[in-house]
Coordinates of C-alpha atoms and ligand atoms in Angstrom, one line a residue:
X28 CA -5.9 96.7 -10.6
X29 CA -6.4 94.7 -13.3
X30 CA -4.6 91.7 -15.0
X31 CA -3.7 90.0 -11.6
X32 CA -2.9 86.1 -12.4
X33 CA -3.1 83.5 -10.1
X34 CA 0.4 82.0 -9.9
X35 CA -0.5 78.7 -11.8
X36 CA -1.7 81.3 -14.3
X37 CA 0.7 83.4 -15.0
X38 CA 3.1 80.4 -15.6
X39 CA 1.2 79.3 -18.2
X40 CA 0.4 82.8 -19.9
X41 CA 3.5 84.2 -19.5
X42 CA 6.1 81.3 -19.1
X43 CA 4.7 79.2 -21.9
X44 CA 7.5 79.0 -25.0
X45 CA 4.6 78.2 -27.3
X46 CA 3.1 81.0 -28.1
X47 CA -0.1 78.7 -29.7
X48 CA -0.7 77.7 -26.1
X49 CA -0.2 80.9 -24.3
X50 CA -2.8 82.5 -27.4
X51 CA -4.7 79.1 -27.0
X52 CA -5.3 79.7 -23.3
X53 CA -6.1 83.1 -23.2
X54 CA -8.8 82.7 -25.8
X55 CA -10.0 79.8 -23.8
X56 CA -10.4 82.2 -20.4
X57 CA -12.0 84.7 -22.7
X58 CA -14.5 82.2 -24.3
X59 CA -15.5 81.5 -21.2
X60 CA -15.6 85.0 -19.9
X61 CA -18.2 85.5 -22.5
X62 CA -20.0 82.5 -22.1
X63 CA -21.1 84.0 -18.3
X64 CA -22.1 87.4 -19.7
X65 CA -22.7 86.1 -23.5
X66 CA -25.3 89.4 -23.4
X67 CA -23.3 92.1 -21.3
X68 CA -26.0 95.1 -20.4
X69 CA -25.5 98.8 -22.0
X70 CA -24.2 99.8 -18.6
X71 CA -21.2 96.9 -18.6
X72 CA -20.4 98.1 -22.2
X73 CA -20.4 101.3 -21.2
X74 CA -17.9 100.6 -18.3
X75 CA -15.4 99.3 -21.0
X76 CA -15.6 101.7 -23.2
X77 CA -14.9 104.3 -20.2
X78 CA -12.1 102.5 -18.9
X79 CA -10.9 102.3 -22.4
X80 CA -11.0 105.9 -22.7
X81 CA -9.3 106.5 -19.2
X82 CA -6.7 103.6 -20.4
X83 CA -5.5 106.3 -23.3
X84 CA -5.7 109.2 -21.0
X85 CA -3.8 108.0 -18.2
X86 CA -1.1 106.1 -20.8
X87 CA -1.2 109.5 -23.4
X88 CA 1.9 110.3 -22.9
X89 CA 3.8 107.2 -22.1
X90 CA 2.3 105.6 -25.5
X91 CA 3.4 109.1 -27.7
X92 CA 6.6 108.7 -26.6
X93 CA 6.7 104.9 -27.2
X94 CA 5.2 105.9 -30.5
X95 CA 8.2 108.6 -31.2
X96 CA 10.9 106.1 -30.0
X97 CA 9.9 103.4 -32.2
X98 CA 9.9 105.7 -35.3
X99 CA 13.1 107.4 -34.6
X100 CA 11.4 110.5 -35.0
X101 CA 8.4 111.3 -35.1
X102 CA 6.0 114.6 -33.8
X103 CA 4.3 114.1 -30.0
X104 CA 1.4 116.0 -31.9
X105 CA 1.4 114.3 -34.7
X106 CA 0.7 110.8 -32.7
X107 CA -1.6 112.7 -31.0
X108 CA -3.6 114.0 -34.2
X109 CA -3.6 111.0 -35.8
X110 CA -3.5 108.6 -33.3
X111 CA -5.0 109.7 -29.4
X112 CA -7.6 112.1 -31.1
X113 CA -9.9 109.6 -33.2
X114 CA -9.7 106.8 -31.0
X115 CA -11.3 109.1 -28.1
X116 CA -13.5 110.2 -30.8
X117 CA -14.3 107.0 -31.6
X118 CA -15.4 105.8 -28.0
X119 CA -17.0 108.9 -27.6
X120 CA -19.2 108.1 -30.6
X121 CA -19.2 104.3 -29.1
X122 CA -20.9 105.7 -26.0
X123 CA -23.1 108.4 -27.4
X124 CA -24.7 106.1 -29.6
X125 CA -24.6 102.4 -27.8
X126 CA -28.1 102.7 -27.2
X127 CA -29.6 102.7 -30.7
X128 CA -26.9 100.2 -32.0
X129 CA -27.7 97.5 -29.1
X130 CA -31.8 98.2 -29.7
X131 CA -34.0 95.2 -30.7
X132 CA -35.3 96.2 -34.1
X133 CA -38.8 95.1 -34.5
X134 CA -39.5 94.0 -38.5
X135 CA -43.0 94.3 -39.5
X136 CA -44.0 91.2 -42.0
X137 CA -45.9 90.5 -44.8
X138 CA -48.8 88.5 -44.9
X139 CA -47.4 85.3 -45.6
X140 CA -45.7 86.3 -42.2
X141 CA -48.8 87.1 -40.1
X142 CA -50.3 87.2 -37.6
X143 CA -46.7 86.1 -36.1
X144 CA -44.2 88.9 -35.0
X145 CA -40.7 89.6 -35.8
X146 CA -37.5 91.4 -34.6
X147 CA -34.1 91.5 -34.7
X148 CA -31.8 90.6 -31.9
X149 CA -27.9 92.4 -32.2
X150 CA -25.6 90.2 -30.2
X151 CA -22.4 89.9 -29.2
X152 CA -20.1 87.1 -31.5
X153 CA -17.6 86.3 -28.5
X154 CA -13.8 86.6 -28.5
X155 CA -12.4 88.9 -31.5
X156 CA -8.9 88.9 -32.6
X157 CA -7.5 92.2 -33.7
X158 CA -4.1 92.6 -35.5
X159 CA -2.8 96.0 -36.4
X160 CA 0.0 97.2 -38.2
X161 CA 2.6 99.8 -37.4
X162 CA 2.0 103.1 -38.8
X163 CA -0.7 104.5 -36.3
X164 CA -0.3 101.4 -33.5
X165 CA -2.7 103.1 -31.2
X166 CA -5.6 104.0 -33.4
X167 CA -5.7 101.0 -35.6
X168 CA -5.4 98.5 -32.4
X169 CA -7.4 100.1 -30.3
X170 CA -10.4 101.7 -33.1
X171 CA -11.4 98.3 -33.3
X172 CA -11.5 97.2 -30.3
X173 CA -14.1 100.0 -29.6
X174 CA -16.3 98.5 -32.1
X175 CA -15.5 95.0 -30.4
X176 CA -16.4 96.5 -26.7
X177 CA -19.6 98.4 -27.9
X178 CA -20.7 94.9 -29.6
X179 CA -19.9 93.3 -26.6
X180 CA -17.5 91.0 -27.1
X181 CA -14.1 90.1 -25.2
X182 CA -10.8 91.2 -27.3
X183 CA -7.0 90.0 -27.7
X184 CA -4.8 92.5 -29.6
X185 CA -1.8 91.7 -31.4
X186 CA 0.2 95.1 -32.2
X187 CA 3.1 94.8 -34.9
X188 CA 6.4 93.8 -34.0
X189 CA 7.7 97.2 -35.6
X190 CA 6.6 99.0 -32.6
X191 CA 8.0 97.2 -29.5
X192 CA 8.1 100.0 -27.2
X193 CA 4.5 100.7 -28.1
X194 CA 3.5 97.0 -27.9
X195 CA 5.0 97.0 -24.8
X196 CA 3.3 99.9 -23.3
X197 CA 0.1 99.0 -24.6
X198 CA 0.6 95.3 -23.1
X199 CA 1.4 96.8 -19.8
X200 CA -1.7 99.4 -19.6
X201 CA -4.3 96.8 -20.3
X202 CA -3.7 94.8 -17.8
X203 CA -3.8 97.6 -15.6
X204 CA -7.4 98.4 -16.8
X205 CA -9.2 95.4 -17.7
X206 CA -9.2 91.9 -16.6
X207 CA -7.6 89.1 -18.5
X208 CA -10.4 87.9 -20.1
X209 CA -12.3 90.9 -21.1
X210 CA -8.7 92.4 -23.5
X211 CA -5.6 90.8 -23.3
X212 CA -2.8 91.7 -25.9
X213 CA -0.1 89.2 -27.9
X214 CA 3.2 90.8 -28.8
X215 CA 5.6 88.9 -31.1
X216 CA 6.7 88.9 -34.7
X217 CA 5.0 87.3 -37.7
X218 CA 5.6 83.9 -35.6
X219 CA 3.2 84.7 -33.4
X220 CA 1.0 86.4 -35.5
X221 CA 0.6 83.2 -37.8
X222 CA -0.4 81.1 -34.2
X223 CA -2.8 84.5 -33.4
X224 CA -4.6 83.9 -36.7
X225 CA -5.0 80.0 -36.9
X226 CA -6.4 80.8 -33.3
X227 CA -10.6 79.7 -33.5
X228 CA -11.5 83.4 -33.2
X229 CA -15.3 84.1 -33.5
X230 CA -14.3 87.2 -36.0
X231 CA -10.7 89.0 -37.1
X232 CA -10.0 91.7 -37.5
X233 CA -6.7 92.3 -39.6
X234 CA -5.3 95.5 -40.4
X235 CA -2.4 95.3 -42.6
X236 CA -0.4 94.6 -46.2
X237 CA -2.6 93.1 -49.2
X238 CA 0.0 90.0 -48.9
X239 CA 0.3 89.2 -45.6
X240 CA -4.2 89.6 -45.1
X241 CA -4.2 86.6 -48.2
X242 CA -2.4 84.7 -45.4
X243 CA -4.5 85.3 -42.7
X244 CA -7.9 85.1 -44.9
X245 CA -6.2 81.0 -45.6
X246 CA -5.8 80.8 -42.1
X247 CA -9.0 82.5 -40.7
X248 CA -11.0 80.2 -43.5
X249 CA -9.5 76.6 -42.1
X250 CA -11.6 77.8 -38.1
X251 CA -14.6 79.6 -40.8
X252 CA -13.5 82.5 -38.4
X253 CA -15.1 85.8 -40.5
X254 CA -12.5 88.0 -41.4
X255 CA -12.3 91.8 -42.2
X256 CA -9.5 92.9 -44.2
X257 CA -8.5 96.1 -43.7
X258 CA -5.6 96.1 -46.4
X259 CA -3.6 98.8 -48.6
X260 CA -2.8 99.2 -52.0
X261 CA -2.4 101.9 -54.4
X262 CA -4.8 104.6 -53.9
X263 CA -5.0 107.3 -57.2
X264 CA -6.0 111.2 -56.6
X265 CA -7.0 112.7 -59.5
X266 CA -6.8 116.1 -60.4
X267 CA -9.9 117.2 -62.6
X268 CA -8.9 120.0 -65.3
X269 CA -11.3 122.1 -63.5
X270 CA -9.7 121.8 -60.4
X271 CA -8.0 124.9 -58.7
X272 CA -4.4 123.7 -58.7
X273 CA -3.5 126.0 -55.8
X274 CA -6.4 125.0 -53.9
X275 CA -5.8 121.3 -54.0
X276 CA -1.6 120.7 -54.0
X277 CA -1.7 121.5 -50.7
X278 CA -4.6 118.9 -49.3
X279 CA -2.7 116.3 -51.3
X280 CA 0.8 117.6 -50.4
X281 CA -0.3 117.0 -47.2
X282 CA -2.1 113.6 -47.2
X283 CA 0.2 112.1 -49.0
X284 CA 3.4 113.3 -46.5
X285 CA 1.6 113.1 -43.2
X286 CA 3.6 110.2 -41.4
X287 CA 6.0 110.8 -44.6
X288 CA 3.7 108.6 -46.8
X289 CA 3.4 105.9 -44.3
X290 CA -0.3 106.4 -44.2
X291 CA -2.7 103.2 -45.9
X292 CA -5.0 105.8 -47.3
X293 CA -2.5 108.5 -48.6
X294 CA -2.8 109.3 -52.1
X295 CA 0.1 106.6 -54.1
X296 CA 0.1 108.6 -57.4
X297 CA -1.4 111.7 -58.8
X298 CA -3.0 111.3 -62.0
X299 CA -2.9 115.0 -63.7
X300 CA -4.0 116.7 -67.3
X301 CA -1.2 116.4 -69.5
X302 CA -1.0 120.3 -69.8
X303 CA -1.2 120.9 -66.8
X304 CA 1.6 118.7 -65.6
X305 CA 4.0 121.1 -65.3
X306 CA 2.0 123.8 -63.1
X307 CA 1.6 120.8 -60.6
X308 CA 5.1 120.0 -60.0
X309 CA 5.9 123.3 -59.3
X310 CA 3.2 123.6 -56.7
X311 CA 3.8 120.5 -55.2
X312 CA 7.7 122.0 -55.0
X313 CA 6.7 125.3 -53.3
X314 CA 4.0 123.2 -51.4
X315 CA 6.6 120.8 -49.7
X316 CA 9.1 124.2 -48.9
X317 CA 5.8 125.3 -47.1
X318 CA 4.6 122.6 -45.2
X319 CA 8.1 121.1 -44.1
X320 CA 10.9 123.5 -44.4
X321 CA 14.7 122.9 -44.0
X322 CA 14.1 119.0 -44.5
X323 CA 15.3 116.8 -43.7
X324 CA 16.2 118.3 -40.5
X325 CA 12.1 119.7 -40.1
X326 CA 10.8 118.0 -36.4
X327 CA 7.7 117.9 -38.0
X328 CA 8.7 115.3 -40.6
X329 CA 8.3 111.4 -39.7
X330 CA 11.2 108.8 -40.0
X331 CA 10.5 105.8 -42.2
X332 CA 9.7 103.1 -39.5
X333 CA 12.8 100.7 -40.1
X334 CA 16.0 100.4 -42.1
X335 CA 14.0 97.9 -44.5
X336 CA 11.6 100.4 -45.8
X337 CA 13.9 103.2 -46.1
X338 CA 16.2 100.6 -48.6
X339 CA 13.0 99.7 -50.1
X340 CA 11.9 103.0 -51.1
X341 CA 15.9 103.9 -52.3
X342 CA 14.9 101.0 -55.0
X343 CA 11.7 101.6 -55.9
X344 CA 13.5 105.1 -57.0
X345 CA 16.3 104.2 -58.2
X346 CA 14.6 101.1 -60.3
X347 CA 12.4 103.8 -61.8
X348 CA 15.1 105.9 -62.9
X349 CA 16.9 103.3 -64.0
X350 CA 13.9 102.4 -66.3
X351 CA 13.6 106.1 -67.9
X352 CA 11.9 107.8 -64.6
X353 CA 12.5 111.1 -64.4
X354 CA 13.2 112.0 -60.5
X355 CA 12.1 115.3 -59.0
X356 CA 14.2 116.1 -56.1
X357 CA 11.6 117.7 -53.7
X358 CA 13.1 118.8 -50.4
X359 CA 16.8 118.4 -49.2
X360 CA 18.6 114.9 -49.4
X361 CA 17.8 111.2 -48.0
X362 CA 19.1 110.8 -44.0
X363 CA 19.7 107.2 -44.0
X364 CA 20.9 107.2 -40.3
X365 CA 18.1 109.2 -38.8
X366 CA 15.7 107.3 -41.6
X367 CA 14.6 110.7 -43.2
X368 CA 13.6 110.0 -46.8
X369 CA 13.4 113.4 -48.9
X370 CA 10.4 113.6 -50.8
X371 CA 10.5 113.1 -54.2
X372 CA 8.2 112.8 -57.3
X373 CA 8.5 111.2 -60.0
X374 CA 7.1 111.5 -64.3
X375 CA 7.6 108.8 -67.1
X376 CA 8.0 105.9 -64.6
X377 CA 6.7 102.7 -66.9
X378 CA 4.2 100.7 -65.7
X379 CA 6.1 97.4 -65.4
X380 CA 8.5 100.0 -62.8
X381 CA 8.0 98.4 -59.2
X382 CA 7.2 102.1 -57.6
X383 CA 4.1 101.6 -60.8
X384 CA 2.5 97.8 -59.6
X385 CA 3.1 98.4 -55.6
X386 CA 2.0 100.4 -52.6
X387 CA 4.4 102.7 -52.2
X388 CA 4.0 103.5 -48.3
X389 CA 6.5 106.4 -48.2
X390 CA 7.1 109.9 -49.5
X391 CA 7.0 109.1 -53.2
X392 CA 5.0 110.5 -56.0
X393 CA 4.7 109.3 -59.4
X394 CA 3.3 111.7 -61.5
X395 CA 0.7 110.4 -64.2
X396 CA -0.1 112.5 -67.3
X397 CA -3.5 111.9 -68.7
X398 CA -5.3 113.2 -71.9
X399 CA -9.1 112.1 -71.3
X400 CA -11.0 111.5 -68.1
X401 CA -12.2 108.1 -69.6
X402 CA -8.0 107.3 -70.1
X403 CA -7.9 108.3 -66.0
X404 CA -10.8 106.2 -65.2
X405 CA -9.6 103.0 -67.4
X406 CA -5.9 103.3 -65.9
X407 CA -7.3 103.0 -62.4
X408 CA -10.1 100.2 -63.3
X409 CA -7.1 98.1 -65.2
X410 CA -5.5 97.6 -61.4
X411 CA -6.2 96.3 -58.4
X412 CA -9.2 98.3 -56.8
X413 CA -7.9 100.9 -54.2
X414 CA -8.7 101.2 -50.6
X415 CA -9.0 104.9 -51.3
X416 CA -9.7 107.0 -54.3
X417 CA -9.3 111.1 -54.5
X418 CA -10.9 113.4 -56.8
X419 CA -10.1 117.1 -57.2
X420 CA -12.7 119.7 -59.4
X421 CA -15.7 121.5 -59.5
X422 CA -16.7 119.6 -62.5
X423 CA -19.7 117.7 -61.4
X424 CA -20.5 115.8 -64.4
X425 CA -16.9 114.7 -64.1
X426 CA -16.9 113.9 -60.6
X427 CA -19.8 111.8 -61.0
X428 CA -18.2 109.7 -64.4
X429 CA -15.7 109.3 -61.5
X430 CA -17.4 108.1 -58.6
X431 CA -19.9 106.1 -60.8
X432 CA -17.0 104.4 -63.1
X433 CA -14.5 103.6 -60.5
X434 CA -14.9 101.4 -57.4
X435 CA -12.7 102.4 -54.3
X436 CA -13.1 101.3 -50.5
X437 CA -13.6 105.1 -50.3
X438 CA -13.2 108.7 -51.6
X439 CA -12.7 112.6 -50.2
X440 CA -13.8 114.5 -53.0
X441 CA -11.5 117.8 -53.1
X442 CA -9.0 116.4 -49.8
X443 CA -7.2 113.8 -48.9
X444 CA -7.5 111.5 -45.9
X445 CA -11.1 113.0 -44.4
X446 CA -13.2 110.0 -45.2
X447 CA -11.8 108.2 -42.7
X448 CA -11.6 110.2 -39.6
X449 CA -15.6 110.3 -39.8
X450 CA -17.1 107.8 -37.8
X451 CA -21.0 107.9 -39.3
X452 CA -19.0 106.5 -42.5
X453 CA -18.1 102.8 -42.4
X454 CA -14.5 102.5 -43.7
X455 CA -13.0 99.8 -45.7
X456 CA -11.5 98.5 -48.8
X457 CA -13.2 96.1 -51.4
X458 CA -10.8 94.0 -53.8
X459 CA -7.2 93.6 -53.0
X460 CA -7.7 96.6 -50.7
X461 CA -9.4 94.4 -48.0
X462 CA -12.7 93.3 -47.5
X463 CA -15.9 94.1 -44.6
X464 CA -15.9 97.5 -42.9
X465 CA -15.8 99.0 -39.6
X466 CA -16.1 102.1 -37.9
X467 CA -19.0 103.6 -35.7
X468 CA -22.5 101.6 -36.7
X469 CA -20.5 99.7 -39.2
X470 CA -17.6 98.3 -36.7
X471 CA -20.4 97.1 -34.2
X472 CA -22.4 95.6 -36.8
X473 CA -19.3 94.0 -38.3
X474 CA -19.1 92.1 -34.6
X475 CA -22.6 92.1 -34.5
X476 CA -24.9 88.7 -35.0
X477 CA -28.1 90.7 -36.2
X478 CA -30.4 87.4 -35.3
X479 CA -33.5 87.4 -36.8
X480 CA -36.4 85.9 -34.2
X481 CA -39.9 84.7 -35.8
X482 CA -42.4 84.4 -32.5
X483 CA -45.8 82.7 -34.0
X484 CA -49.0 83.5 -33.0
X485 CA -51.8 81.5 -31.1
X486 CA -53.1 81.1 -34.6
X487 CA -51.5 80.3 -37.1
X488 CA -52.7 79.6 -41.0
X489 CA -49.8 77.7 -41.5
X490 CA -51.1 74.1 -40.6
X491 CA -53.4 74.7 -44.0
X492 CA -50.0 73.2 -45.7
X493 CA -49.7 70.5 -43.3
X494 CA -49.9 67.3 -45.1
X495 CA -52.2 65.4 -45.5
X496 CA -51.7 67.3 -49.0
X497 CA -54.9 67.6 -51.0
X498 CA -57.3 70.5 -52.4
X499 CA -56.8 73.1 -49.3
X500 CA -53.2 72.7 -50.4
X501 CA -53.8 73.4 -53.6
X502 CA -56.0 76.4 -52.7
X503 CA -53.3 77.7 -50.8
X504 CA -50.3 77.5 -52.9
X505 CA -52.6 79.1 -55.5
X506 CA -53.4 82.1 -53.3
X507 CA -49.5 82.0 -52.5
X508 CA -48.4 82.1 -55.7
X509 CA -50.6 84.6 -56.4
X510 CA -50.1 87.2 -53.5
X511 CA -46.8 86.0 -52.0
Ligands
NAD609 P1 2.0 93.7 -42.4 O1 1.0 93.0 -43.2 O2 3.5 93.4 -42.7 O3 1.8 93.4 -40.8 C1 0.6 93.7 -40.2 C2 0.5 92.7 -39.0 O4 0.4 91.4 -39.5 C3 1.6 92.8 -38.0 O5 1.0 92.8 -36.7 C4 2.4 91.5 -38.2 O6 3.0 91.0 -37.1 C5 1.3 90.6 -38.7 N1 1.8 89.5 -39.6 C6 3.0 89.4 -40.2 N2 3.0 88.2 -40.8 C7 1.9 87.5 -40.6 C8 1.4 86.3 -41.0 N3 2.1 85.4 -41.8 N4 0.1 85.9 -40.6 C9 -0.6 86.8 -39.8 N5 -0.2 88.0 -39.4 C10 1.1 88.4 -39.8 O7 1.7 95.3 -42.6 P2 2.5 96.5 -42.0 O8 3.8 96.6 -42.7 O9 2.6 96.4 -40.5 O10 1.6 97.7 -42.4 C11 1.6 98.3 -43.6 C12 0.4 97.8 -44.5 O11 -0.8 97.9 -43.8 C13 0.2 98.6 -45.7 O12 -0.1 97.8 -46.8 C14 -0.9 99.5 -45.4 O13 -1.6 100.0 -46.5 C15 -1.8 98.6 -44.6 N6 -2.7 99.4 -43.7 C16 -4.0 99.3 -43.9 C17 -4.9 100.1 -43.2 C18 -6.3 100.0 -43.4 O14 -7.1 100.5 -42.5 N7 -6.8 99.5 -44.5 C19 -4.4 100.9 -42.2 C20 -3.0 100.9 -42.0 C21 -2.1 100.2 -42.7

């Protein structure tokens, strides 16, 4: 319906070896898309954000088994929890609340101001460039481009080129549901995504590794494109010595193994009172034989995306033991062919241990023993500043040190994961964990101009500072610097 190009057209989009000129051209068509709708009415919005929503009912299935094939193995439902649930949820929350978010907000002014008026206009920014990573490809494309749509603004989507069947199948039901220049979508490898981000965008978003977003924010900053950085890192949970250990192993035993670790916001290590180390291996044991019997043969367990991470994971544990690391074996043995990694966890890895400085993106816990909550806190302040941060107790004098001492891009206190799925709470990371936020109000603002209009008055006491300067000047800057 969609997506039809004029012959002349598709040559050039589709036929063109450079993918800087096919991107080039497409953000041309959508630049000028916008430019004959540069306001588009609640009711065009609207339409987008319901074709959108029809685009991932009508494609469900297709893009949960793309999803599973590009894994290896991974659960129908599981894509569906993670990935087809909050992105309806999120254009549902679009729609529901478009109406406030696109609202002209009038700003009352003091009286240096009056007796002139004032409001603030939210407008669209233009064409934004979304690139996502692999580990939920339909959510973390498609949750911003909600936030794009509600804004206003025309989209191109580059999906990761860990997910071809995916990317394909996402390529293929856009352009069955919206026009070129409204969303188009990029596929390639880091190639194309380094032409995709030196591409004039008039805002990126980038969803991805701490490393590669440094790249992008270089490239981004030569056009003065805005970026948000939607990044990972190491994100601590801490378990308070008034926390209910049977309680809380199994929220974190499951954020941290949902997509077997390959989750930006799952809990990387598990700080935990030295005395109490013990009773939380052993429920993290009897937690994993719950959640995921029989591994590494459970269905409900996730392969690790590509040969590459698996190998990397196998070093990061085998480094650690090599440097001391006691390994805990949690569940069954590693599945290289099918790419099952076991879960394991780890005590006594040293900090200059790789699995110890980087995101560990897989079903691997390090164990940290801690003697003070102050030690906790300084250990997570000494490092790069999460993108999450987890906090188990009913201490509350504690879990305020906490949230007051540390800085995170966001916490659950008592779970794992929740912060994020709620779309009244902006989401993002602050540091090395990424920068901006989006989400709900947040993701609309974050593509929003909020353009603040001055409309003077008839009168206007203003021209009393008009030069020739002189005693009414004088009078004035008096009663200014007096009242202003
Ligand atoms: P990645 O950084 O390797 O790739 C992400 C995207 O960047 C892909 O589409 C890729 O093609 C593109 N890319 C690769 N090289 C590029 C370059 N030089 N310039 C521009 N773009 C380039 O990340 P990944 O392995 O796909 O995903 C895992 C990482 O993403 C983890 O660090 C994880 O924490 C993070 N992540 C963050 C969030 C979040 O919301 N903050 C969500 C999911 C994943």
């Amino acid at each position: 319906m969609y997506g039809q190009l004029s012959p002349m057209t598709e040559d050039r989009v589709t036929g063109a070896a450079d993918p800087a000129a096919r991107i080039a051209f497409i953000l041309e068509r959508q630049k000028a898309g916008w430019l004959s709708d540069p306001l588009p009415s609640r009711e065009v919005r609207l339409d987008r954000l319901d074709r959108l929503d029809r685009m991932v009912v009508a494609w469900q299935e297709r893009f949960c088994a793309a999803i599973s094939a590009d894994f290896g193995q991974r659960p129908l439902l599981l894509t569906t929890l993670t990935d087809v649930v909050p992105t309806r949820a999120a254009i549902r929350h679009a729609r529901r609340h478009l109406k406030r978010w696109m609202a002209r907000r009038r700003v009352s002014l003091g009286w240096t101001g009056k007796p002139a008026s004032a409001e603030i206009l939210r407008q669209p920014l233009g064409v934004v460039g979304i690139v996502a990573p692999w580990n939920y490809p339909l959510n973390l494309v498609l949750s911003p481009l909600t936030g794009a749509l509600a804004a206003g603004n025309r989209a191109m989507l580059k999906p990761s080129e860990l997910t071809p069947a995916f990317s394909e199948a996402l390529q293929q039901a856009v352009a069955e549901f919206f026009a070129e220049d409204e969303v188009a979508v990029v596929t390639g490898g880091p190639e194309v995504a380094q032409a995709f981000t030196a591409a004039p965008f008039d805002h990126l978003i980038f969803t991805g590794s701490t490393a590669v977003g440094r790249k992008v924010a270089e490239a981004a900053a030569r056009n003065l494109t805005p970026v948000t950085l939607e990044l990972g890192g190491k994100s601590p949970a801490i378990l308070d010595p008034s926390a209910d250990i049977a309680r809380a192993v199994p929220r974190l035993v499951w954020g941290k193994l949902l997509n077997a670790g390959q989750t930006c916001v799952a809990p990387d290590y598990a700080l935990v009172p030295r005395e109490r180390v013990d009773a939380f291996i052993a429920a993290v044991m009897a937690e994993v034989a719950r959640q995921y019997p029989g591994l590494p043969d459970n269905p409900d367990y996730t392969s690790i995306i590509s040969a590459r991470h698996f190998e990397r994971l196998e070093r990061l544990v085998e480094e650690a033991r090599d440097k001391g690391a006691t390994v805990v074996e949690l569940a069954g043995a590693n599945d290289a062919v099918r790419r099952m990694f076991a879960p394991v966890l780890l005590t006594g890895a040293p900090d200059d241990a790789a699995v110890m400085r980087e995101e560990i993106f897989g079903p691997i816990l390090p164990v940290i023993a801690y003697d003070t909550l102050e030690e906790a806190i300084a250990y997570i302040n000494q490092r790069d500043r999460p993108l999450a941060l987890y906090w188990f107790g009913t201490d509350r004098a504690a879990e305020t040190r906490v949230l007051e001492g540390t800085i995170a891009g966001g916490v659950t206190v008592n779970d794992t994961i929740l912060h994020l799925s709620q779309d009244d709470l902006p989401f993002g990371g602050v540091g090395a964990s990424g920068h901006g936020a989006y989400h709900g109000e947040a993701g609309f603002l974050a593509l929003s101009k909020e353009k603040p209009v001055l409309r003077q008055s008839t009168w206007s006491g203003v021209k009393l500072l008009y030069p020739p300067y002189g005693g009414v000047t004088r009078l004035m800057l008096k009663l200014l610097g007096r009242l202003g």
